Coordinates of C-alpha atoms in Angstrom, one line a residue:
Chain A
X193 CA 0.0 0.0 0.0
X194 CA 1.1 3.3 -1.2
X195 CA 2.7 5.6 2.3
X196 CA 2.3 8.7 -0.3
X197 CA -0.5 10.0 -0.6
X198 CA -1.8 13.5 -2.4
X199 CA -4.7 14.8 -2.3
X200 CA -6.2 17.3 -4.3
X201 CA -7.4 17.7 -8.1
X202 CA -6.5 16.3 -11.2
X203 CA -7.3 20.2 -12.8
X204 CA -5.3 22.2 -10.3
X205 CA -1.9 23.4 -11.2
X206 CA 0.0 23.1 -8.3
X207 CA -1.5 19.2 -7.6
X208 CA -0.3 18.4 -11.2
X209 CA 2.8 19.8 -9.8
X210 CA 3.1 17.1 -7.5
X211 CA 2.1 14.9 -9.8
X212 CA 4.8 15.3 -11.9
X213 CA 7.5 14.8 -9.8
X214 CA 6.2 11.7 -8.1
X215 CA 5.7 10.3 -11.4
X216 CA 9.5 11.6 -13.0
X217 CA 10.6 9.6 -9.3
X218 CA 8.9 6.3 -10.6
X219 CA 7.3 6.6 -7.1
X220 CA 4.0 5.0 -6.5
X221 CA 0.9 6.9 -4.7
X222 CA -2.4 7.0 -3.7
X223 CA -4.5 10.4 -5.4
X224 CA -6.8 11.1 -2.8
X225 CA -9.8 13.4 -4.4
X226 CA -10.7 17.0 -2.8
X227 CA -14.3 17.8 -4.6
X228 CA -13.4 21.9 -5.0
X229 CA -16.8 22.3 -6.0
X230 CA -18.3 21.2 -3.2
X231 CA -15.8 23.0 -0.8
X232 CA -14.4 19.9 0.4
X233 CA -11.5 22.2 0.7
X234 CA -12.5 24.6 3.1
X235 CA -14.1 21.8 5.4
X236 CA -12.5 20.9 9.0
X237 CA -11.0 17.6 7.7
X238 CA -9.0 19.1 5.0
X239 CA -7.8 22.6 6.7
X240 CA -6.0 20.1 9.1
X241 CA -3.8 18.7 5.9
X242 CA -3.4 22.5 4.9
X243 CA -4.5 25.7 7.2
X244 CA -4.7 27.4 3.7
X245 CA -7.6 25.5 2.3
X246 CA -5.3 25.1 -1.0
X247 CA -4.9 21.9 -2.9
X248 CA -2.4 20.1 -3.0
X249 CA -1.5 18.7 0.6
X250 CA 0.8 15.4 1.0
X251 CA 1.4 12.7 3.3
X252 CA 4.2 10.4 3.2
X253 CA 3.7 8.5 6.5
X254 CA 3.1 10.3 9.5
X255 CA 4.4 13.7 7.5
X256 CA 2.1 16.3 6.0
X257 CA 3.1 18.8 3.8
X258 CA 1.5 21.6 1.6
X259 CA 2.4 24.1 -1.0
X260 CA 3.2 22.3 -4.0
X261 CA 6.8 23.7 -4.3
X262 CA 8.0 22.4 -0.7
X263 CA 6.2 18.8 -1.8
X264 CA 8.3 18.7 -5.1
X265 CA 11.0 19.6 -3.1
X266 CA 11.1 17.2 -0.4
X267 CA 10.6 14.6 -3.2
X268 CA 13.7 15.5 -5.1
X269 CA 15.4 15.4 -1.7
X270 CA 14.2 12.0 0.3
X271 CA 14.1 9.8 -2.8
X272 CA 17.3 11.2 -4.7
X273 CA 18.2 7.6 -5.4
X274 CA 14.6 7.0 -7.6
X275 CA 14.0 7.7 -10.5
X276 CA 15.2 10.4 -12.1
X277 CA 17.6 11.1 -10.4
X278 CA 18.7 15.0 -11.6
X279 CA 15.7 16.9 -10.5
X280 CA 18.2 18.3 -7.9
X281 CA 21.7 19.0 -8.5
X282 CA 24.2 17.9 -5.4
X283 CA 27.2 20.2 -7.0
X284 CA 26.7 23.6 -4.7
X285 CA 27.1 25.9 -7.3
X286 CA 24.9 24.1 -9.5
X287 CA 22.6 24.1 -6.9
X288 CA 22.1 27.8 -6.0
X289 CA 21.4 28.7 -9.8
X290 CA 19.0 25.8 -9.6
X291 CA 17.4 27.8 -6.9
X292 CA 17.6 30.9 -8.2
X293 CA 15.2 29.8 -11.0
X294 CA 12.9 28.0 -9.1
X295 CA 12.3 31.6 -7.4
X296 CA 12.3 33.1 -11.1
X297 CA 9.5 30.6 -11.9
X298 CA 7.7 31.3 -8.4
X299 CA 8.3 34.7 -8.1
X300 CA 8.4 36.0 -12.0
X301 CA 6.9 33.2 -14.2
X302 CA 3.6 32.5 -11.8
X303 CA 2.0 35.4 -11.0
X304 CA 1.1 36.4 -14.5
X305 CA 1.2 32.9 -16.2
X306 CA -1.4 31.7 -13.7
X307 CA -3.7 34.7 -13.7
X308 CA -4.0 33.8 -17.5
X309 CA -4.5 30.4 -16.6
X310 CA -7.5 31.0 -14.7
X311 CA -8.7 33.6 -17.3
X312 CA -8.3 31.6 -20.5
X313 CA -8.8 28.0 -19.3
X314 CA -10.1 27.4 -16.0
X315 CA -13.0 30.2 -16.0
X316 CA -14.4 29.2 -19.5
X317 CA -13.1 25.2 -19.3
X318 CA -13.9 24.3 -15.7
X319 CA -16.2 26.8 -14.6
X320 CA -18.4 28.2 -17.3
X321 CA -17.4 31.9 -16.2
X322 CA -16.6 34.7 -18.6
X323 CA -13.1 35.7 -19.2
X324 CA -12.0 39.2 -17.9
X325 CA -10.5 40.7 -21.1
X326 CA -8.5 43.5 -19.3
X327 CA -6.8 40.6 -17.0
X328 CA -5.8 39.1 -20.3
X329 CA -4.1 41.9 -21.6
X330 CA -2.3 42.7 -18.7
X331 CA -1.2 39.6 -17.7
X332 CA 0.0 39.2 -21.0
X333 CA 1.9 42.0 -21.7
X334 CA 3.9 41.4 -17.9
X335 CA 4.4 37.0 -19.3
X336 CA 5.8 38.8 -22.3
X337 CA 8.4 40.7 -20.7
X338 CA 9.4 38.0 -18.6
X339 CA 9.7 35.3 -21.2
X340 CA 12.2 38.0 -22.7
X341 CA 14.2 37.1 -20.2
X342 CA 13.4 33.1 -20.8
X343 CA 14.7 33.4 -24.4
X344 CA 18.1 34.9 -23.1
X345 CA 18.6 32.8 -20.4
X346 CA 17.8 29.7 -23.0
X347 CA 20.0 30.7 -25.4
X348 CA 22.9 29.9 -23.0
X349 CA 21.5 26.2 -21.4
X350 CA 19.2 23.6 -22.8
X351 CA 17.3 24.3 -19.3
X352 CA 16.5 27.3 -17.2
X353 CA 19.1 25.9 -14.5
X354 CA 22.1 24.9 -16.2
X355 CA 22.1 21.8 -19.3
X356 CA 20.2 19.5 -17.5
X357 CA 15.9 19.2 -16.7
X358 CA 15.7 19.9 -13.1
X359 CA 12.8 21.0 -10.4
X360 CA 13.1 24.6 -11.8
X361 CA 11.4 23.3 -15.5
X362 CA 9.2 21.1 -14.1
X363 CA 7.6 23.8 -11.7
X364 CA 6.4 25.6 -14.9
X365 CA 5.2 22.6 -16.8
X366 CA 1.1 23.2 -15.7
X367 CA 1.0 26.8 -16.6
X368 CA 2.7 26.3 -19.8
X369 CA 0.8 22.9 -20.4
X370 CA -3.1 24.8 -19.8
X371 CA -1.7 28.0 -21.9
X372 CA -0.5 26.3 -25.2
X373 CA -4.3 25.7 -25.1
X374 CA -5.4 29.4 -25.0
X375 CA -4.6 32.4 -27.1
X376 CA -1.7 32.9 -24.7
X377 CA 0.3 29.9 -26.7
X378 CA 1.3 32.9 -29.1
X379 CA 3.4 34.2 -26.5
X380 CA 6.2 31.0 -26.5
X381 CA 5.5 29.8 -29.9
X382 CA 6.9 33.6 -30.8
X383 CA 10.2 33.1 -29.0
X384 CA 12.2 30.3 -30.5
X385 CA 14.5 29.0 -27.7
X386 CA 11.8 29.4 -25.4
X387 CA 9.1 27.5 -27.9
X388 CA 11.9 24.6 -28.0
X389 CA 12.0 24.5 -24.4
X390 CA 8.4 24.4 -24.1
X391 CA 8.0 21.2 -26.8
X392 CA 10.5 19.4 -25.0
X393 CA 9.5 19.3 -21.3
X394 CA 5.8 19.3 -22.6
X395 CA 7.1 16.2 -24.1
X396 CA 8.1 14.1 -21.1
X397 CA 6.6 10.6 -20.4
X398 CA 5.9 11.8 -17.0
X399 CA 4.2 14.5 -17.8
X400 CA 2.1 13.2 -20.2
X401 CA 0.9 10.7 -17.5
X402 CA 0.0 13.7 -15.9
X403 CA -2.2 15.2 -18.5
X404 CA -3.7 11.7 -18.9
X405 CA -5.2 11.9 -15.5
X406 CA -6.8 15.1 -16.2
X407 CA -7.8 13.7 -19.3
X408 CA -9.6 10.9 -18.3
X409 CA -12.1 13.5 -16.1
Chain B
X111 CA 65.2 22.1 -5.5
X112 CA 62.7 19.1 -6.0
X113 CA 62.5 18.2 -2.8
X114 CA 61.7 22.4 -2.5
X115 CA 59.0 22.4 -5.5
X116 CA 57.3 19.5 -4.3
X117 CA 57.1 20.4 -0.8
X118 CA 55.6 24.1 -2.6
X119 CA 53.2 22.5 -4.4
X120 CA 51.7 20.9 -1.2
X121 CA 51.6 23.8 0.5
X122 CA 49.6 25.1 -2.4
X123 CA 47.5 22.2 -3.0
X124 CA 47.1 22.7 1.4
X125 CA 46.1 26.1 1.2
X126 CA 43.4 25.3 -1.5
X127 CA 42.1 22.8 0.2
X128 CA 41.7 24.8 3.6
X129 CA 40.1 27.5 1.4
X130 CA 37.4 25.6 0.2
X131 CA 36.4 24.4 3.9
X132 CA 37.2 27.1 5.7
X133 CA 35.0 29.9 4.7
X134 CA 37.2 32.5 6.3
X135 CA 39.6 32.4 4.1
X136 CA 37.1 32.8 1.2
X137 CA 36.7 35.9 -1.2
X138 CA 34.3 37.8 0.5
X139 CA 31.1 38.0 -1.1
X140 CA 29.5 40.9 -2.4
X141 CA 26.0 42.1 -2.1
X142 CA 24.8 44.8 -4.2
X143 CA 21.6 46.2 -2.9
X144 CA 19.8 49.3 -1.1
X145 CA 19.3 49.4 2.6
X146 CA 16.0 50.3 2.2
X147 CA 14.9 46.9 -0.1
X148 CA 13.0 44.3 1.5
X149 CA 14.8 42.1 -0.2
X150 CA 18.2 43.3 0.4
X151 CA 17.5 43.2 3.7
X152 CA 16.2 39.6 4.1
X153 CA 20.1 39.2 2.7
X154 CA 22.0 41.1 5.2
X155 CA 20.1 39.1 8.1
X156 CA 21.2 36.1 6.8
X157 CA 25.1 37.7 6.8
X158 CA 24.6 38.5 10.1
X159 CA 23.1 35.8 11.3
X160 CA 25.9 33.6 9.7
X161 CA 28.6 36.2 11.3
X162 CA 30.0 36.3 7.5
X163 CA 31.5 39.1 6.0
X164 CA 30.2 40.8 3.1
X165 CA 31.1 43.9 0.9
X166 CA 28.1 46.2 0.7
X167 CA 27.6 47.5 -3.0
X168 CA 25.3 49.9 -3.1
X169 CA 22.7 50.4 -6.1
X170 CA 21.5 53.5 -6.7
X171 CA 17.7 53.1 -7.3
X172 CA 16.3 56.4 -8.1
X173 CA 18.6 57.0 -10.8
X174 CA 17.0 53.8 -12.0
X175 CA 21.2 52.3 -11.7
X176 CA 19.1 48.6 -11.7
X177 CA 18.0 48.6 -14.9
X178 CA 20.9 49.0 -16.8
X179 CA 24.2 47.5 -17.1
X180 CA 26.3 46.6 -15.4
X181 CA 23.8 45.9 -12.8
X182 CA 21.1 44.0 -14.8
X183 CA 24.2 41.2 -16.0
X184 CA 23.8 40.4 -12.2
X185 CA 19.8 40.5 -12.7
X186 CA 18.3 40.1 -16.0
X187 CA 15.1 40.9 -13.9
X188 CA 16.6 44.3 -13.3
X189 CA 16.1 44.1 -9.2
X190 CA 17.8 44.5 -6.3
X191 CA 19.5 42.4 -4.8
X192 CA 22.3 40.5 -6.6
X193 CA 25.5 38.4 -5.1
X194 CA 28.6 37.8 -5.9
X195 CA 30.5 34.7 -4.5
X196 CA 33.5 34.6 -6.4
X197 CA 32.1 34.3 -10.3
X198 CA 29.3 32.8 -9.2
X199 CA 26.5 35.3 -9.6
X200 CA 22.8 35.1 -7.9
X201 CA 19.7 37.1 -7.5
X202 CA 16.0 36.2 -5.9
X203 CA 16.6 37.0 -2.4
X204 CA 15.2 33.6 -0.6
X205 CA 17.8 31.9 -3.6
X206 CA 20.7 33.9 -2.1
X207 CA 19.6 33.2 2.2
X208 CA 19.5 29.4 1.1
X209 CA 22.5 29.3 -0.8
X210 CA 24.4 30.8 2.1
X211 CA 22.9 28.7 4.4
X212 CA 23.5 25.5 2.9
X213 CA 27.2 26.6 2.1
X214 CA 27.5 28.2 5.5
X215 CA 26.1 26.0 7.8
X216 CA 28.7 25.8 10.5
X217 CA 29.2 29.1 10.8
X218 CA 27.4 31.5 13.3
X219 CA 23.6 30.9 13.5
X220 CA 21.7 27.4 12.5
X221 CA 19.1 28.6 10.1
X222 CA 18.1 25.2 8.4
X223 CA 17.4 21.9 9.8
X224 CA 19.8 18.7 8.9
X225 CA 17.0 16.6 9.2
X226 CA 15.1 15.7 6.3
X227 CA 11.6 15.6 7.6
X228 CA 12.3 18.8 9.9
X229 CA 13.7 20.5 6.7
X230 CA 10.3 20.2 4.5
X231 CA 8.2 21.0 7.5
X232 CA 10.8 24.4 7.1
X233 CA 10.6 24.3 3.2
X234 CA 6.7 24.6 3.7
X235 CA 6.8 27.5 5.7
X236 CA 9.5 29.3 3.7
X237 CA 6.8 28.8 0.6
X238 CA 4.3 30.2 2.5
X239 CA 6.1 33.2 3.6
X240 CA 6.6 33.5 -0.2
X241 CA 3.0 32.7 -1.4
X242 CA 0.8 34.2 1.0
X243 CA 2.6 36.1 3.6
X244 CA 4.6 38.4 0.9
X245 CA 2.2 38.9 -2.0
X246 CA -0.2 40.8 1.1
X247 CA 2.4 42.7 3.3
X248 CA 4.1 43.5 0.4
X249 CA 2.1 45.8 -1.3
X250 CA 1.1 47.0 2.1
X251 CA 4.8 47.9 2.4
X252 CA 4.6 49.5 -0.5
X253 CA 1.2 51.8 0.0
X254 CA 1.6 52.8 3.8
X255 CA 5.8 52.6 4.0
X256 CA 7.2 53.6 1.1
X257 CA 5.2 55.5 -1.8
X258 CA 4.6 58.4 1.7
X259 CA 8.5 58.6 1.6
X260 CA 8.5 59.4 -2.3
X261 CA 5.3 61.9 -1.9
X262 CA 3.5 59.5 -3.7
X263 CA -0.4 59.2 -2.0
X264 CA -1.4 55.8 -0.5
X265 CA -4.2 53.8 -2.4
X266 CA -7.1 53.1 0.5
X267 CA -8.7 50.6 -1.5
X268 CA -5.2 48.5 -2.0
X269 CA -4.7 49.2 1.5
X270 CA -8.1 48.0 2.6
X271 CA -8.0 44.6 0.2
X272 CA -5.1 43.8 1.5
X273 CA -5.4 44.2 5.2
X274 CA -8.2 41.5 4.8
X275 CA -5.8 39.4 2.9
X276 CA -2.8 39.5 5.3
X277 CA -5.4 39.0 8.0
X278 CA -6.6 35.8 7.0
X279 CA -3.0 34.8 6.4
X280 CA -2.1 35.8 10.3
X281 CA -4.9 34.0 11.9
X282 CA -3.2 30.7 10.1
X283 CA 0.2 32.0 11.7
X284 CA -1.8 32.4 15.3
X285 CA -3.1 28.7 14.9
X286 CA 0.5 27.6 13.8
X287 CA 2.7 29.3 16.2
X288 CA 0.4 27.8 18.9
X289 CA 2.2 24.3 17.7
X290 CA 5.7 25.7 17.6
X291 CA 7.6 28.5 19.1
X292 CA 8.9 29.2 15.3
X293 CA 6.6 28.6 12.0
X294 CA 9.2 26.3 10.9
X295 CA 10.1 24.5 14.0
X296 CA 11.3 24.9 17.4
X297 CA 14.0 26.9 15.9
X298 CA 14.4 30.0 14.0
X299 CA 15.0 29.3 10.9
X300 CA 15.1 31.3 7.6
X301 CA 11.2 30.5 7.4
X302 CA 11.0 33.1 10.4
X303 CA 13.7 35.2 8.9
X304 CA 12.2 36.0 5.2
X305 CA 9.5 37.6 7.0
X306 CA 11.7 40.2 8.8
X307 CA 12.1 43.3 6.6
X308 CA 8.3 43.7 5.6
X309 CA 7.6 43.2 9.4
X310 CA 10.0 46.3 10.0
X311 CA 8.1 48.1 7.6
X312 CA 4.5 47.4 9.0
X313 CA 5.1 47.8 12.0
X314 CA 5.7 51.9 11.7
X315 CA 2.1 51.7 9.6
X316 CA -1.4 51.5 10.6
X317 CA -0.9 47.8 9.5
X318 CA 0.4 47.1 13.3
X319 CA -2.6 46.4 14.6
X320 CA -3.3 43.0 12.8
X321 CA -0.1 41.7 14.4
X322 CA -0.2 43.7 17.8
X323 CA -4.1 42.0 17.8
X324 CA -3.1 38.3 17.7
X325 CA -1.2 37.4 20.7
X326 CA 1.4 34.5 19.4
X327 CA 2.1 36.5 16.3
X328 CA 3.0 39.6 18.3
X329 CA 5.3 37.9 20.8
X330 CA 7.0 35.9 17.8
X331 CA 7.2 39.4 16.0
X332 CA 9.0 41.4 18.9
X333 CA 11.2 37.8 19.5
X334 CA 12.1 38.0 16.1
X335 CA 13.0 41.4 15.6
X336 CA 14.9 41.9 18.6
X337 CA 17.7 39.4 17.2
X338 CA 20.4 41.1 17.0
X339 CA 21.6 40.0 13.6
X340 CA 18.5 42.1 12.4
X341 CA 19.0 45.1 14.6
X342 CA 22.3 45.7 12.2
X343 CA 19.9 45.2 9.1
X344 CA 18.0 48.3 10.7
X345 CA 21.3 50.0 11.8
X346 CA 22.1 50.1 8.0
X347 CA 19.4 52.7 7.1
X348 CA 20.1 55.5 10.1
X349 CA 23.2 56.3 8.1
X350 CA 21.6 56.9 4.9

């Protein structure tokens, strides 16, 4: 029986976060369901796994995590040996760029990437609830300038961190995965290192396992 | 002469070796900032906190000296602050307090656990100082601390939204600091300390009341900032 277990939802971006780094680990785990519509994530039960009433939150035996982020990390760290086994780089150097990206993503990429996110798939797809044009322009304008930035830094590596697919890729792959969908795609398909980028983590077995689940709801 | 060459070249391979594990003997690293930036300042604590020297570059940000070169070859993102540790070059604050506290960790103050489960337990908190504690008392920062000191006039609305925001967020932090004397642990960590310089801020703001009105959060607040690693972070601005 599966000591992991996430629960959450098969549409949120930070859960498929989780997702894919269990799955790039080969680890095995139970997805336990959090029905956002009903507000199962607001109840009692569930503010106990996370005070924030977000999905995702983890266990892995008597250990509960939240914020998708700290879960990937903890991952990367406890099964180094699994898997794939360069999500984290162990060189120190190598490791602080690694880190400085992962903030780029969480502190740079997110905010506007996900305010699309909601806009342009998860409103209309999900919800049934009209898209805020002005959102959408603003939001796009600030991704713009920021994947400026991408298509520099990806010029110089394969990857954002250095020449090999680590956490600070991965972290962007739900954004980037629901946006390719919406009139947003235009945005990376426009900027050629960073459209190359995009194809190739898009591309990997574990994530498509990941896109699978969502697709099979 | 061999006997003199070899016995060189030990000492030099020696000398190299004790300079890679003995962090005084490293280049000093440089941290070019303001005194007045939140995030320089969540830097500076972890500097003193570590007891580490560091050479203080400053940036000068109303002549706009971050968004050009040679500053924005440090930061592409054209924000303060950005480190230098030999030719290894970092911005994103929280990247810079981790990196030195990895590298770092037996000097001066413990600010991550060694333990793996007691580290993610940290790792959480850090991301929630970073996703919900930051994104509120941030812009707070910004409407009530800092546009008043550029004659720019505070946004009530902004001010209002967010006070609601942050609030929610501190009644999670009074539940939480009811299970541990520090949000990541028992210990102050850098989960504590990433919260320091908007706390600074807030607390010369109308703002003080949501922490002054929840009992745990105030007393970890006035723990906190009475370190005094962080009283030198404040010492830094009374010269400028």
């Amino acid at each position: 029986m599966a000591t992991i277990k996430v629960h959450g939802s098969v549409f949120s971006t930070a859960a498929m976060r989780a997702f894919a780094c269990l799955n790039e680990k080969e680890l095995q785990f139970q997805f336990v369901p959090v029905d956002m519509r009903a507000g199962q994530h607001k109840t009692e039960a569930y503010l106990s796994l996370n005070p924030f009433g977000q999905v995702p939150a983890f266990e892995d035996g008597d250990l509960k995590l939240f914020e998708s982020r700290a879960i990937t990390q903890y991952i990367a760290h406890s099964y180094a040996e699994k898997g794939n086994n360069q999500l984290i780089c162990h060189d120190p150097k190598k490791m602080a760029i690694m880190s400085v990206w992962m903030e780029v993503e969480a502190h740079h990429f997110d905010p506007p990437a996900s305010k699309l996110t909601w806009e342009l798939a998860i409103k209309p797809l999900v919800l049934g609830v009209a898209t805020d044009g002005a959102v959408v322009e603003e939001n796009e304008a600030q991704l713009g300038k920021v994947l400026d930035i991408y298509e520099a830094r990806l010029a110089q590596s394969k990857y954002v961190a250095g020449d090999c697919f680590t956490l600070a890729d991965l972290h962007h792959l739900p954004n980037i995965q629901y946006l390719m969908g919406t009139q947003s795609k235009k945005l990376f398909d426009s900027r050629p290192h960073v459209s190359a980028w995009c194809a190739d983590i898009l591309a990997r077995p574990a994530w498509s396992k990941v896109v699978a689940m969502r697709n099979n709801k | 002469s061999l006997s003199l060459s070899l016995s060189l070249s030990y000492t030099h391979s020696f000398l190299s070796f004790i300079s890679i594990k003995n962090p005084a003997v490293m280049a000093t690293m440089k941290v070019h900032g303001s005194v007045f930036s939140t995030a320089a300042m969540r830097v500076f604590a972890c500097f003193y906190e570590k007891e580490l020297e560091f050479e203080f570059i400053p940036v000068d940000l109303s002549a706009s000296e971050h968004k050009k070169e040679p500053f924005i070859s440090l930061n592409p993102f054209g924000q303060v602050p950005a480190l230098e540790d030999g030719d290894l070059k970092l911005f994103e604050s929280r990247a810079i307090t981790q990196h030195i506290a990895y590298n770092c960790a037996e000097k001066g103050n413990q600010l991550i656990y060694p333990d793996s489960k007691k580290m993610a337990m940290m790792s959480v908190w850090m991301e929630v100082e970073a996703h919900q504690f930051d994104p509120a008392a941030s812009k707070l920062t910004w409407e009530l601390a800092i546009k008043p000191l550029f004659g720019m006039a505070t946004d009530g609305a902004v001010v209002e939204e967010f006070e609601a925001k942050l609030s929610k967020v501190l009644d999670v932090y009074e539940a939480r600091l009811g299970q541990s004397k520090y949000l990541g642990g028992d210990c102050f960590t850098l989960a504590d300390l990433h919260h320091l310089p908007n706390l600074h801020y807030l607390m010369g703001t109308q703002s003080k009341k949501l922490f002054d009105s929840r009992p745990r959060v105030s007393a970890w607040c006035a723990d906190i900032s009475a370190r005094p690693a962080w009283l030198k972070v404040v010492a830094m601005q009374k010269n400028k």
